[in-house]
Each structure stands twice: as structure tokens, then as C-alpha cells.
Coordinates of C-alpha atoms in Angstrom, one line a residue:
X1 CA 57.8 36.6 -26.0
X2 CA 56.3 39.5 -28.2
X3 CA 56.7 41.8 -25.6
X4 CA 60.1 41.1 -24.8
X5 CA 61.2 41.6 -28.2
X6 CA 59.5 45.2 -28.4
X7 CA 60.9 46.3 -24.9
X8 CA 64.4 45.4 -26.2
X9 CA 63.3 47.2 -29.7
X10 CA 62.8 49.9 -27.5
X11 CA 65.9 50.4 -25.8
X12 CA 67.7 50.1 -28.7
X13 CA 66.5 52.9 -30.6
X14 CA 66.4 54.6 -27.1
X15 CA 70.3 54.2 -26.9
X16 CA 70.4 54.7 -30.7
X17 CA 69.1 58.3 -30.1
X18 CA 71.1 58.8 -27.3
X19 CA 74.3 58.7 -29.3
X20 CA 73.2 60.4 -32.4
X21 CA 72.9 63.6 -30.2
X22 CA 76.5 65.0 -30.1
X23 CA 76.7 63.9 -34.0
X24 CA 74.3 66.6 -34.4
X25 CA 76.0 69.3 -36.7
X26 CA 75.4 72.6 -35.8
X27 CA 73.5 75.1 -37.3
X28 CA 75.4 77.3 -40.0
X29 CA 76.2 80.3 -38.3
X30 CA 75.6 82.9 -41.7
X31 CA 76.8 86.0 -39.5
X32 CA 80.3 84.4 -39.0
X33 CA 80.7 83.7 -42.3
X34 CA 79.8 87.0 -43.8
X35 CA 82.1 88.6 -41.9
X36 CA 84.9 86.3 -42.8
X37 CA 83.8 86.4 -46.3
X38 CA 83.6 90.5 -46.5
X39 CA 86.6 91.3 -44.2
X40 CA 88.8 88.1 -43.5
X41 CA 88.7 88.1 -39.9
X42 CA 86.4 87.5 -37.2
X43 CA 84.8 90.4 -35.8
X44 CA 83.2 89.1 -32.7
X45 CA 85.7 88.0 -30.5
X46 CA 84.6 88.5 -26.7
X47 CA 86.4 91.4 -25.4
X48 CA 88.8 89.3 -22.6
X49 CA 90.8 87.6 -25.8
X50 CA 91.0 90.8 -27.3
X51 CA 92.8 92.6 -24.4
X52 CA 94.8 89.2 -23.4
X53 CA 95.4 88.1 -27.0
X54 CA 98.9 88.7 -28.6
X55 CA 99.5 87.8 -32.1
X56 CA 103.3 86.5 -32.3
X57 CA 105.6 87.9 -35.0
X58 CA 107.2 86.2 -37.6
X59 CA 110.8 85.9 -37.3
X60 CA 112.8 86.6 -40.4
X61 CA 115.8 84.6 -42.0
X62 CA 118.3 87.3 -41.1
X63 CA 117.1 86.9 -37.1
X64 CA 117.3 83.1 -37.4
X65 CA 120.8 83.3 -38.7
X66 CA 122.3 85.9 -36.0
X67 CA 120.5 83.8 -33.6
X68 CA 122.2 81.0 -33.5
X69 CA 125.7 82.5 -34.4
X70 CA 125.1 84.4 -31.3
X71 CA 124.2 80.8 -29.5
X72 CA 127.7 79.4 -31.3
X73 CA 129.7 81.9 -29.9
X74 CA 127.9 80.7 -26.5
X75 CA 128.4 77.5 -26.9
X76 CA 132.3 77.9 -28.2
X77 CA 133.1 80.8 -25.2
X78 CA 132.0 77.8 -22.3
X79 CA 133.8 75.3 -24.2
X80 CA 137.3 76.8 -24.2
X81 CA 136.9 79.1 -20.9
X82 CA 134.9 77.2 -18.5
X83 CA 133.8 73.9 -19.3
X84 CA 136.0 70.7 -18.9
X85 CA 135.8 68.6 -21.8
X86 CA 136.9 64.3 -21.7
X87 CA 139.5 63.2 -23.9
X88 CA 137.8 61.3 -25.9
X89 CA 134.9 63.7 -26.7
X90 CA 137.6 66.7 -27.7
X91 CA 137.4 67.0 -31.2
X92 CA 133.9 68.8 -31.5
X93 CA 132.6 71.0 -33.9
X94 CA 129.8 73.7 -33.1
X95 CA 127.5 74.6 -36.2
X96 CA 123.7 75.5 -36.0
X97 CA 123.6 76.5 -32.5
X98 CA 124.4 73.1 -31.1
X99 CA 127.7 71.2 -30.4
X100 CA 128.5 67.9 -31.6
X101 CA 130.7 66.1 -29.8
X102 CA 131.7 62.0 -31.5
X103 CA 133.3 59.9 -29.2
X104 CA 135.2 57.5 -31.5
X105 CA 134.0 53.7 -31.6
X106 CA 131.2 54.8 -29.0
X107 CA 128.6 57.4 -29.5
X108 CA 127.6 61.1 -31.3
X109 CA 125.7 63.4 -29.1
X110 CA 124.7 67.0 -30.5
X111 CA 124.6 69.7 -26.8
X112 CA 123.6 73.1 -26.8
X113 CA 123.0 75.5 -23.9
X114 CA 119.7 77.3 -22.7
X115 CA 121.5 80.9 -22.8
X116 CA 125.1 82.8 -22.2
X117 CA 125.2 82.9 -18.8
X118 CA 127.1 81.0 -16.1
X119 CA 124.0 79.8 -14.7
X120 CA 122.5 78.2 -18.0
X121 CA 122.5 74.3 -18.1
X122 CA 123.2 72.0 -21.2
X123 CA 120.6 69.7 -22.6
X124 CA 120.9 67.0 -25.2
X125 CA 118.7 67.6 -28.6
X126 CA 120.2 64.2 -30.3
X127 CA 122.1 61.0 -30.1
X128 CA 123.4 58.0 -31.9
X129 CA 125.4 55.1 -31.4
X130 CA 129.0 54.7 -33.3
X131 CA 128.3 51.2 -33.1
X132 CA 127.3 49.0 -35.9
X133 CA 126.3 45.2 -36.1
X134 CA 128.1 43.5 -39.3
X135 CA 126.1 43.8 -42.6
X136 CA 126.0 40.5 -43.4
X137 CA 123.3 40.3 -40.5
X138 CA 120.4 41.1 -41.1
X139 CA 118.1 40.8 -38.2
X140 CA 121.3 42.5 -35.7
X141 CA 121.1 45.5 -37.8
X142 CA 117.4 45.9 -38.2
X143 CA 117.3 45.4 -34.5
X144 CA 120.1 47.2 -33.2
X145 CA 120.2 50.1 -35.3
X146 CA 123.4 52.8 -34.9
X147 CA 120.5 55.3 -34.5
X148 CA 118.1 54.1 -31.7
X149 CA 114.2 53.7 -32.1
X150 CA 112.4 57.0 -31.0
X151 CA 111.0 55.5 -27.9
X152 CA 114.7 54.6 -26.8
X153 CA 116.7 57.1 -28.0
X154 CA 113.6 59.4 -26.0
X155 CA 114.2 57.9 -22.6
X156 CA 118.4 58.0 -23.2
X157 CA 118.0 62.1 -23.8
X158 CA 115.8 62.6 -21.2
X159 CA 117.8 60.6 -18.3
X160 CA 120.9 62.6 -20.2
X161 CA 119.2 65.4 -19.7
X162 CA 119.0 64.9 -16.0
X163 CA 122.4 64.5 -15.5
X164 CA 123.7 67.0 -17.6
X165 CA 121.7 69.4 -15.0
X166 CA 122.3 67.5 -12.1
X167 CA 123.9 70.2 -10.2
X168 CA 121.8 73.6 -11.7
X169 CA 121.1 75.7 -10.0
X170 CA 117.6 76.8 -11.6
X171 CA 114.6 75.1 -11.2
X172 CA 114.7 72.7 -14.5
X173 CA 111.4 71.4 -16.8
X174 CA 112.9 68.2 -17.7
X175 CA 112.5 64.9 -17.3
X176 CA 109.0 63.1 -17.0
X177 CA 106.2 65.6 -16.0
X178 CA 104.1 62.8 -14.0
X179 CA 106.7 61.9 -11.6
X180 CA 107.6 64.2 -8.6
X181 CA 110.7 65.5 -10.0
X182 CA 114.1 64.8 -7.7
X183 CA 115.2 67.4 -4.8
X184 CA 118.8 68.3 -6.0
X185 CA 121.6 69.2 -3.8
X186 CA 122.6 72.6 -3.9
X187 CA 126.4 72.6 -5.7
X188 CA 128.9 73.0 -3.6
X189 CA 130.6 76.4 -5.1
X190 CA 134.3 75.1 -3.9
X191 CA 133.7 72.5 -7.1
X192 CA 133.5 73.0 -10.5
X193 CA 130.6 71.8 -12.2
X194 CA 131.7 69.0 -15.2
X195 CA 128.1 68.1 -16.7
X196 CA 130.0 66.5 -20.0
X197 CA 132.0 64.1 -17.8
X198 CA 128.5 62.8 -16.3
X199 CA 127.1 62.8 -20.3
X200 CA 130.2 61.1 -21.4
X201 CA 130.2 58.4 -18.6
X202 CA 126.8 58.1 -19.1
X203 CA 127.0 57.2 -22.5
X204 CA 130.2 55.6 -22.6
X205 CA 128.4 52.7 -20.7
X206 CA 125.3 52.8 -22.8
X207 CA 127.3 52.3 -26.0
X208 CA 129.3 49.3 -24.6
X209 CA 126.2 48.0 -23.6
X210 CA 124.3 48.7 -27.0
X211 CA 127.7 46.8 -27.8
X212 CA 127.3 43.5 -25.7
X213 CA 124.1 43.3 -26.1
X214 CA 124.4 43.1 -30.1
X215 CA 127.5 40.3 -29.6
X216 CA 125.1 38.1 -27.4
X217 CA 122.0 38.1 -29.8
X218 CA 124.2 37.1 -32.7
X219 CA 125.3 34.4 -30.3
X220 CA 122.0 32.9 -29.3
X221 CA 121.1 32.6 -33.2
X222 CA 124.4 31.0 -33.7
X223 CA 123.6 28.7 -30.7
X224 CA 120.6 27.6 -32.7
X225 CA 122.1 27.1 -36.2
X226 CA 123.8 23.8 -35.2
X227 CA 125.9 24.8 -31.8
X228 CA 123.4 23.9 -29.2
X229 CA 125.2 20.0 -28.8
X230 CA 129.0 22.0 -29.0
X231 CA 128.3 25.3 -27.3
X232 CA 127.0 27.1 -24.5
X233 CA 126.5 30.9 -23.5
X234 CA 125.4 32.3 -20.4
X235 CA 124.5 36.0 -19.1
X236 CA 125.3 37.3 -16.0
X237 CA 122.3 38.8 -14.1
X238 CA 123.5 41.9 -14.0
X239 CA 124.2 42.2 -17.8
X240 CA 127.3 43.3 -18.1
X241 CA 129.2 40.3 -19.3
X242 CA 128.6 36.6 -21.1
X243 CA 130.4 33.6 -21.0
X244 CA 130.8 31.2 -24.4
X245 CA 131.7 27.3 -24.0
X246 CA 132.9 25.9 -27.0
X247 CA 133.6 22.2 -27.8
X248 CA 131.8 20.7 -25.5
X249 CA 131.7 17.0 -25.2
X250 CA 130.1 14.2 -23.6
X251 CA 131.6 12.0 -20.7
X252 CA 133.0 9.1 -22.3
X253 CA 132.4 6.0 -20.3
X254 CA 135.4 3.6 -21.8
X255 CA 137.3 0.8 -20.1
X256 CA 140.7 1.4 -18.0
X257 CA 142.6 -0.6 -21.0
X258 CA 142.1 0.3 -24.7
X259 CA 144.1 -2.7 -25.7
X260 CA 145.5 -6.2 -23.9
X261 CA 149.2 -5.7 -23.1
X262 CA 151.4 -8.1 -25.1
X263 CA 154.7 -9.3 -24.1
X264 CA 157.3 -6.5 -23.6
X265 CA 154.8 -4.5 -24.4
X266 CA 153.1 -2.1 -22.0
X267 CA 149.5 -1.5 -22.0
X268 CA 147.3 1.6 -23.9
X269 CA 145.8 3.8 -21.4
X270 CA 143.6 6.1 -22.4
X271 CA 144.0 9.5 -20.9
X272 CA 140.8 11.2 -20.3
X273 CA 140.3 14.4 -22.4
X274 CA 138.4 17.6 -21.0
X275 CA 135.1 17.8 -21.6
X276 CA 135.3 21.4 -22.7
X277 CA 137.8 23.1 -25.2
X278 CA 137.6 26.4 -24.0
X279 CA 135.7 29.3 -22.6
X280 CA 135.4 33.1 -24.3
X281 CA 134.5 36.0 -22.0
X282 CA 132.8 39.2 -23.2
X283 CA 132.9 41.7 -20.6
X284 CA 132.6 45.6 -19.6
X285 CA 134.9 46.6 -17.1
X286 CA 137.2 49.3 -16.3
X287 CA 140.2 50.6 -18.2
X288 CA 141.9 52.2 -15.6
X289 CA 144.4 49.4 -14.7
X290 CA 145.6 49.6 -18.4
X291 CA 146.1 53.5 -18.6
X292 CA 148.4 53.0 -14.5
X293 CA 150.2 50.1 -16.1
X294 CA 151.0 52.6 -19.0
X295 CA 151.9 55.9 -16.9
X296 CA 155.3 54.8 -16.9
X297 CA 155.7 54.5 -20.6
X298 CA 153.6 58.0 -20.7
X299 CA 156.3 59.8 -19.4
X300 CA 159.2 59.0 -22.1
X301 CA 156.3 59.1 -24.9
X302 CA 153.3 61.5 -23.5
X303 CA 150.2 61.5 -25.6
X304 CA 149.7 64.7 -26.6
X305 CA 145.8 64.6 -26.3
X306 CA 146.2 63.5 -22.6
X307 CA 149.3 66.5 -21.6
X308 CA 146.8 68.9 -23.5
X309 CA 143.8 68.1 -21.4
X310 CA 145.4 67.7 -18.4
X311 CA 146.4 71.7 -18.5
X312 CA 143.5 72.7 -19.6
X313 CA 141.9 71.2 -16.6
X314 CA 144.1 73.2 -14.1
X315 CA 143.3 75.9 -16.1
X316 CA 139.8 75.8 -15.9
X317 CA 139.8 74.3 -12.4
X318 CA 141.5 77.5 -11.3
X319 CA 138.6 79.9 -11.4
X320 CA 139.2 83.7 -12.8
X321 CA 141.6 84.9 -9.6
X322 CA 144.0 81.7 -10.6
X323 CA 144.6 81.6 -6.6
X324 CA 143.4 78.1 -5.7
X325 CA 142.1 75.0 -7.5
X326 CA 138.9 73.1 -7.5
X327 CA 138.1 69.8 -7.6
X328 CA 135.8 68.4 -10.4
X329 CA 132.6 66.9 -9.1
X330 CA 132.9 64.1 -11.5
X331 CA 136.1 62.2 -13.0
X332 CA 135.9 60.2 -16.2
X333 CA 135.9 56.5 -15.6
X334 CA 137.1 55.1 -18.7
X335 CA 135.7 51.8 -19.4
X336 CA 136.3 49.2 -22.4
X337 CA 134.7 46.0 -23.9
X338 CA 137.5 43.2 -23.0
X339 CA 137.4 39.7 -25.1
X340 CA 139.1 37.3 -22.7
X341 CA 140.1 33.8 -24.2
X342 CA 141.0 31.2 -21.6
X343 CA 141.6 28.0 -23.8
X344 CA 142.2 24.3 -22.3
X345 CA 145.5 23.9 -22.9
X346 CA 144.8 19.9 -22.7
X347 CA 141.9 20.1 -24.7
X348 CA 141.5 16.8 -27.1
X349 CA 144.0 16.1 -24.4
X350 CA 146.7 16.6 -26.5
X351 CA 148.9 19.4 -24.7
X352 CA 149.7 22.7 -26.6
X353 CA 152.4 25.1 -26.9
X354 CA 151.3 28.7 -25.5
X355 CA 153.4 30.4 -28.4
X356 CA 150.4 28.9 -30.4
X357 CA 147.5 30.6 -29.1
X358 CA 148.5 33.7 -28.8
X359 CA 145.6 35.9 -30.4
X360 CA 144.6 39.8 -30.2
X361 CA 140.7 39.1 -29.6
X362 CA 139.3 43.0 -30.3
X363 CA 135.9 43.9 -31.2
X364 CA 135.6 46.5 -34.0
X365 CA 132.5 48.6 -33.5
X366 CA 131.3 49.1 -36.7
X367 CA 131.7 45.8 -37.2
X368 CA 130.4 43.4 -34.1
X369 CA 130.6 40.3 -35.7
X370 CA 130.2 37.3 -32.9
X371 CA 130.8 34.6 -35.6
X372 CA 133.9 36.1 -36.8
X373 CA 135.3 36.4 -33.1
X374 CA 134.3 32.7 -32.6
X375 CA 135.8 31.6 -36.2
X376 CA 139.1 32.8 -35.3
X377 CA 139.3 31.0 -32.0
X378 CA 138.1 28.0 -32.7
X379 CA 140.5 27.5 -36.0
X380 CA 143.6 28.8 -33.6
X381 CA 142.9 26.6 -31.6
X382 CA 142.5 24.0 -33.9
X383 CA 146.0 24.9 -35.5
X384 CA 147.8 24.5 -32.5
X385 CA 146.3 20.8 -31.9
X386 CA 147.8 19.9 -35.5
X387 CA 151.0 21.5 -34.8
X388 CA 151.2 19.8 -31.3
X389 CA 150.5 16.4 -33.1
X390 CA 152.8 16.9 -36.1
X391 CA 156.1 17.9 -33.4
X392 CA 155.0 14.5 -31.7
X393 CA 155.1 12.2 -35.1
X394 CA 158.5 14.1 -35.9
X395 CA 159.8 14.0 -33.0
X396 CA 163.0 12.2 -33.1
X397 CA 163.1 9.3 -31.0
X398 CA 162.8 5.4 -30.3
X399 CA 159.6 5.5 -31.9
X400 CA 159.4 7.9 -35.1
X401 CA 157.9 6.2 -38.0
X402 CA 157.5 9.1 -39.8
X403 CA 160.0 11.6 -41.3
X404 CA 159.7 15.2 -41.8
X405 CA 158.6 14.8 -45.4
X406 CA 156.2 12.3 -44.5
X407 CA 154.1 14.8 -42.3
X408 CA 153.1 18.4 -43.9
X409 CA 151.0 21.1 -42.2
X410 CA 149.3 22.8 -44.7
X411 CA 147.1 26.5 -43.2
X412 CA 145.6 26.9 -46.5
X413 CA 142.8 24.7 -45.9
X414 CA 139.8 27.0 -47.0
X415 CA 137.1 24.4 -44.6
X416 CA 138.8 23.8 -41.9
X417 CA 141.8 26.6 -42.0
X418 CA 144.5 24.0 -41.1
X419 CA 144.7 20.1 -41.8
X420 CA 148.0 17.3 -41.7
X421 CA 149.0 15.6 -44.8
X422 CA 150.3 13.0 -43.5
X423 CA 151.7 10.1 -46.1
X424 CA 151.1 6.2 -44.7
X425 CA 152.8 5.0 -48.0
X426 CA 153.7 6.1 -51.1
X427 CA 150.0 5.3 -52.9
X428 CA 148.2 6.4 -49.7
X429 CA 147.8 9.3 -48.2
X430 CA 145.7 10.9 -45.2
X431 CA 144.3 14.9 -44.4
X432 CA 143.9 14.8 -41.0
X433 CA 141.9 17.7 -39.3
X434 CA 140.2 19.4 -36.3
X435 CA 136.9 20.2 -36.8
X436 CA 136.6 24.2 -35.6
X437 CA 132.7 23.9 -34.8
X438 CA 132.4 20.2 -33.3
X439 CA 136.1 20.0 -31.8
X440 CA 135.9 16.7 -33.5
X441 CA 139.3 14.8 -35.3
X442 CA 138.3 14.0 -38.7
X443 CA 140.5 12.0 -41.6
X444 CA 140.4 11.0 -45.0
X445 CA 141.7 9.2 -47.9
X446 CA 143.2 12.1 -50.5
X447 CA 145.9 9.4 -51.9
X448 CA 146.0 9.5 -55.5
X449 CA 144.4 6.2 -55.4
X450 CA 142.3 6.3 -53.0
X451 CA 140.2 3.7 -52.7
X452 CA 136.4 3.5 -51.4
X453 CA 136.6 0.1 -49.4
X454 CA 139.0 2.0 -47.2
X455 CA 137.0 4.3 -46.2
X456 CA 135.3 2.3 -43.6
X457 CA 138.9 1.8 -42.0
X458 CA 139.0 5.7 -41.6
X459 CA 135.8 5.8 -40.3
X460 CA 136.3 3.2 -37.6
X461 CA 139.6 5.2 -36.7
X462 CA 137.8 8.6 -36.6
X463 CA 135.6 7.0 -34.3
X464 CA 138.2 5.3 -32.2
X465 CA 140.0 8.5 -31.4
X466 CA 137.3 10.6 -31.4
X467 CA 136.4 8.5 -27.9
X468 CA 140.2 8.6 -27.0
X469 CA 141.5 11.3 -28.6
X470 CA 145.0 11.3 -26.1
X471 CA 145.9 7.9 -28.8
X472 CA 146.1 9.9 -31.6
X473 CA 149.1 9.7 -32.1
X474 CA 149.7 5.8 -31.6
X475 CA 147.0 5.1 -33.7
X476 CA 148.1 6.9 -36.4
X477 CA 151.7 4.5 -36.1
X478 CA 149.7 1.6 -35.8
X479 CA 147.5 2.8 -39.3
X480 CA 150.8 3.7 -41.2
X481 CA 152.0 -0.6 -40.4
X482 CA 148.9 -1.9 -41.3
X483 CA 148.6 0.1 -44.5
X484 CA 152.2 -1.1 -45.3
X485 CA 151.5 -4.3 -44.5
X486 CA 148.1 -4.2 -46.7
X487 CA 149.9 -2.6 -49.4
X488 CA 153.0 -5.2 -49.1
X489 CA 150.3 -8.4 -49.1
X490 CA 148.4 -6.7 -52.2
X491 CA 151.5 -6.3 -54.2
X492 CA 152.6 -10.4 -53.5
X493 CA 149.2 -11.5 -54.4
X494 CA 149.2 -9.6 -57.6
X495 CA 153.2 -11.5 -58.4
X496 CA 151.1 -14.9 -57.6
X497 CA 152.7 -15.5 -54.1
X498 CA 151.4 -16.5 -50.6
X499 CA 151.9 -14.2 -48.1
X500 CA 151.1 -14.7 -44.2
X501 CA 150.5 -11.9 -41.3
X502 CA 152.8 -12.8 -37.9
X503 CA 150.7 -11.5 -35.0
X504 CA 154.2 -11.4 -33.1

């Protein structure tokens, strides 16, 4: 055992030693430092780095500044002469010897170009998003920032970088130097070469992206902050738009017959209510159906932005001689960020008017707020239920037990944005409401007095037509009798006198 422990002493120290050599310092070379020390320089460079060597001069302030004037004037001579600029990327600004050009609601990019000649190619030196995530969250703006983490916003300007020189004709250094870089397509010289209508199409789809992607995380945290039981959101695979569910419910299994059927009477049925209130769609598609179905309107009331490009296109397209036109190699494909709301128009099934749900769903981007979106929705929605209800206990008819003075709609409600006062008798009266996050029909006693043992009577109604919800209406004709009738039988036994319910 002895031995063993020496043998391994051994080849420790052995490997011990073995490190320790490159640690070694070296020796202090004196001659070296003498000669720096006396002359400030080092004397005894081998002769090859002497011959091959070139010290670089210092570039003055003065040749810094005509530099990149000369690069503005560049930059500003292939804007206006040569290259085709989008629509929405037209108001640019060149300062520094780069471009900037701000495409509103969507991105910045800052261009510049590798030299004045024809044959020069334009690369991307920064980027950020125009979009913003509301500041009242938190983690959406630490994690989607308007200016990207370096290792993103690296890979966006190096794959913009490709495409801005997709069709150069130089042999390019860009993109990532272990990968075999692409064999390009020699440009066909009867086309014009429109490298900011690939960056801008390119980016365009990256910022509505950045965009989507922000509205879906802030709907995943809502789905877990009490919305999992009501709501449901789904991705397509291909990431390019989500689907919301809202006021979802649980199949009721109830009998055919609420009620018996008495005498002249006919029987309750329930009807069944939809087991969804309505879906919301967040999607990226293109806007060029909405600029053909407004050509015709263009021509009475042209945009001037559009009439100004369009010339300056032909213009450019033209070539020097002005003796035939060439085609672009790319077009701009305008896309946008649609909110689609298809509500069930049944939902609670209690049937709505469609003047009622009319609602401009637009997403602002320096404000993507999901919950706001969702908010307004769901209390519109809500709203048109009460209104729907309230026309059907006015209603004139056979059956109207309540007068117009007797049912208010009051859309000042701060909870739920919209509730029905609805009066059962003069000392009692009810708020009836739509729950915006649940979907749920919820009442209480606001009477001025309002008494706590009835409160278990509103609860047992809540209930009822929470599992029947297309007899809201009757019930609440049946609760206004019975609460005269209490009232009535309260009053007599307070004077002393008998009173007696007829079931018929």
C-alpha cells in the first residue's frame, strides 16, 4: 500500500512539473530594454518587417469631415437619380455618411453605400424596431425591447445585408465566413436593381412579427392570471397568426323542461346557449386587397405620396436615354397586422343587434397592449347583451311587466363598463350585469333597503340562469311578482292581517 501511495506521489509532482513549464517567465531581455529606454523604439526588428512594414497615418478631423460629406453627397446623388425608394420609407434624412430611413409604426434602418459608383452595393450599419410593448408591462418590454439584443439585431443586419446585395455584381465579404457563401445570379441588365424594396419587405415582415409575437406573450401571461377556465389561444405553426377564445363554457347537461307546464300555460324550454362567446384573430397578411378596393377612391382624391412615387419610378426606371422602361426586380408587398373579431351573435343565447358590435380593433405600435384589445371586446360585447335584454323587458307587448322607467342602462359602470338597473318595486332594486372576463350574468340587491336575507334569492337566481341563460328574461318577470308579492304579504303582516299565496 506504501508503494502505491509513492508511485501516485510521483506522478503527481511529475504532472505538476509538467505544467509549470510554459508559466516559466522569461528571462529579462536588458538589451531590449536599453534601447527602448535610450531611444524609444526597438532597434532590432528583422529586416523582412522592416521592408514589408508600413506604419498607417493618422487621419485628421478636417479629412474625417470632407469624408463623409463626400459619402453624403453619394448617398443623396443615388437616392434622387437612381435608386427607387418605397412609400413608406420616403422621408429620410442622410447625416454622417449614412442614411436613415423610419418606416412609421414599423422599423428605423440607418444604409450607407461602399463608394460612388454605379457598381457599389448598400449595407446596413443599424436597426431598430418602431415597435413598443405597453409600459405598464414589465417583462414585454424587458423582453421585447424596440432596439433588439446584439445577438439578434446581428443576425437581422447580416441576412439584410444579403439581400440588399443580392444582385451585385462584385464579389461581396458578407454574411457568415464559415458557410460556403451563395452563387448569385448574374442581374439581368434589362432590370433595374431595387435593393431597398428587398430591405423594406424584409423588414416590414420582421417588424409585424416582432409585433405578433409581443401580442401573444402578453396573452399567455394573461391566460394564466385567472383566464385559463374562460379563454383559450392557439398559434399557428407557421407563426404568423393566433386565435383567442373567450367565454368559454362548459356543456350544461339540464333536463328538456325547466318547469312543469300548468294549465294554459306552455312549458319553459330552455334553449341551449353556445359554448363559446367569441373568437379574436391576430394575423399578418397582405394589404393589397385594401389599397385595389381603394384605387377607385384614389382617383377623385390621389395621395400625393403615392402620385409622387409613382413618377419617380418611371423616371428612374427609364435609364439615362429615357427610350424604354425597366422593370423593377422587386415590388413592394405591403403587408399589415389585421385584428379580426368574429363574435357569437347568440352568445348567452340571447340574440344581438349587429349595430352593437361594431368596433375599430387596431393595434398601436408603440403601444401593443393585448389586455386592452381583449378589455374592449369583451365589455362590447357585454353591452350589447344588456341592451338586447333591456329592448326585450320594454318591449311593448302581451307580456311587459316593466316600463321604460323601470329598466335603465347605465355605461358608467367603472367594474363591469355597463350594468341594468332594473327596479322590481319601489324599495327594491336590482344591477344586473355581464361579467367581461367569465361571460357570467351576475345580479344584486342595490335597493335602498336592501336587505341581507335576500341575497340568497339572487344567488339561487344567478345560478339558475347562469345554467339557462336564454330565461333571462322570464325569470326576471317571475322575480319582479314574487318580490311584489313578498313585499305586499310583508306590508299586511305588519297592519296585523292574514294574508294567503294562490298557487293559481
Amino acid at each position: 500500500r506504501s508503494e502505491q501511495k509513492v508511485t501516485l506521489t510521483r506522478n503527481i509532482l511529475g504532472s505538476t512539473a509538467a505544467v509549470l513549464i510554459p508559466a516559466k517567465r522569461r528571462n529579462a531581455d536588458i538589451i531590449t530594454a536599453l534601447d527602448v529606454l535610450y531611444s524609444g523604439a526597438y532597434r532590432r526588428l528583422p529586416s523582412v518587417l522592416r521592408e514589408t512594414f508600413e506604419d498607417y497615418k493618422t487621419i485628421t478631423d478636417e479629412q474625417v469631415v470632407t469624408t463623409l460629406n463626400q459619402l453624403n453627397d453619394a448617398i443623396l446623388y443615388r437616392l434622387r437619380l437612381h435608386e427607387i425608394v418605397p412609400v413608406p420609407m420616403s422621408q429620410y434624412r442622410v447625416c454622417d455618411g449614412r442614411a436613415w430611413f423610419a418606416a412609421p409604426g414599423l422599423f428605423e434602418v440607418a444604409l450607407t453605400v461602399t463608394g460612388p459608383e454605379e457598381t457599389d452595393y448598400w449595407y446596413a450599419l443599424d436597426m431598430k424596431f418602431l415597435v413598443e410593448a405597453d409600459g405598464n408591462d414589465a417583462d414585454a418590454v424587458a423582453d421585447f425591447p424596440s432596439d433588439p439584443h446584439p445577438w439578434l439585431k446581428g443576425q437581422i443586419i447580416s441576412n439584410l445585408n444579403e439581400q440588399l446585395a443580392l444582385n451585385s455584381d462584385l464579389d461581396l465579404d458578407i454574411g457568415d465566413p464559415f458557410e460556403e457563401a451563395p452563387r448569385r445570379k448574374l442581374r439581368d441588365p434589362s432590370k433595374i436593381d431595387t435593393p431597398l424594396v428587398r430591405a423594406y419587405n424584409m423588414l416590414q415582415t420582421l417588424s409585424l412579427s416582432y409585433e405578433l409575437e409581443i401580442l401573444y406573450q402578453q396573452a399567455m401571461r394573461q391566460l394564466k392570471l385567472g383566464w385559463q377556465d374562460v379563454m383559450t389561444v392557439v398559434m399557428e405553426p407557421n407563426r404568423k397568426s393566433f386565435v383567442v377564445e373567450y367565454w368559454r363554457r362548459q356543456p350544461q347537461a339540464g333536463p328538456s323542461l325547466v318547469s312543469q307546464p300548468r294549465e294554459g300555460h306552455p312549458a319553459m324550454r330552455p334553449e341551449t346557449a353556445p359554448l363559446l362567446g367569441g373568437t379574436l384573430t391576430f394575423s399578418i397578411v397582405s394589404n393589397a386587397s385594401t389599397s385595389s378596393s381603394s384605387s377607385s377612391s384614389s382617383a377623385s382624391q390621389p395621395h400625393v405620396a403615392n402620385v409622387l412615387s409613382l413618377l419617380e419610378q418611371k423616371i428612374k426606371s427609364a435609364g439615362e436615354q429615357m427610350t424604354q422602361t425597366r422593370t423593377p426586380t422587386d415590388s413592394e408587398e405591403p403587408m399589415q397586422l389585421r385584428v379580426e373579431w368574429k363574435p357569437i351573435m347568440t352568445a348567452l343565447a340571447i340574440p344581438v343587434l349587429q349595430a352593437d358590435m361594431d368596433l375599430d380593433l387596431r393595434v398601436d405600435p408603440s403601444k401593443v397592449d393585448f389586455n386592452a384589445l381583449m378589455r374592449s371586446v369583451t365589455r362590447t360585447h357585454s353591452q350589447a347583451i344588456l341592451r338586447a335584454v333591456h329592448l326585450q323587458l320594454v318591449k311593448p307587448g302581451q307580456k311587459t311587466v316593466f316600463s321604460s322607467e323601470d329598466v335603465e342602462l347605465t355605461e358608467d359602470n367603472d367594474t363591469w363598463g355597463c350594468a341594468l338597473r332594473i327596479r322590481l318595486c319601489p324599495s327594491q332594486t336590482a344591477l344586473l350585469s355581464v361579467d367581461p372576463r367569465t361571460g357570467k350574468i351576475t345580479m344584486k340587491d342595490i335597493g335602498v333597503f336592501a336587505a341581507a336575507n335576500r341575497s340568497g334569492k339572487f344567488l339561487s337566481v344567478v345560478k339558475y340562469v347562469n345554467k339557462f341563460p336564454g330565461l333571462l328574461v322570464g325569470v326576471i318577470r317571475v322575480l319582479k311578482f314574487e318580490t311584489i308579492f313578498f313585499e305586499l304579504e310583508q306590508q299586511a303582516r305588519y297592519l296585523g292581517l292574514h294574508a294567503t299565496k294562490n298557487i293559481n
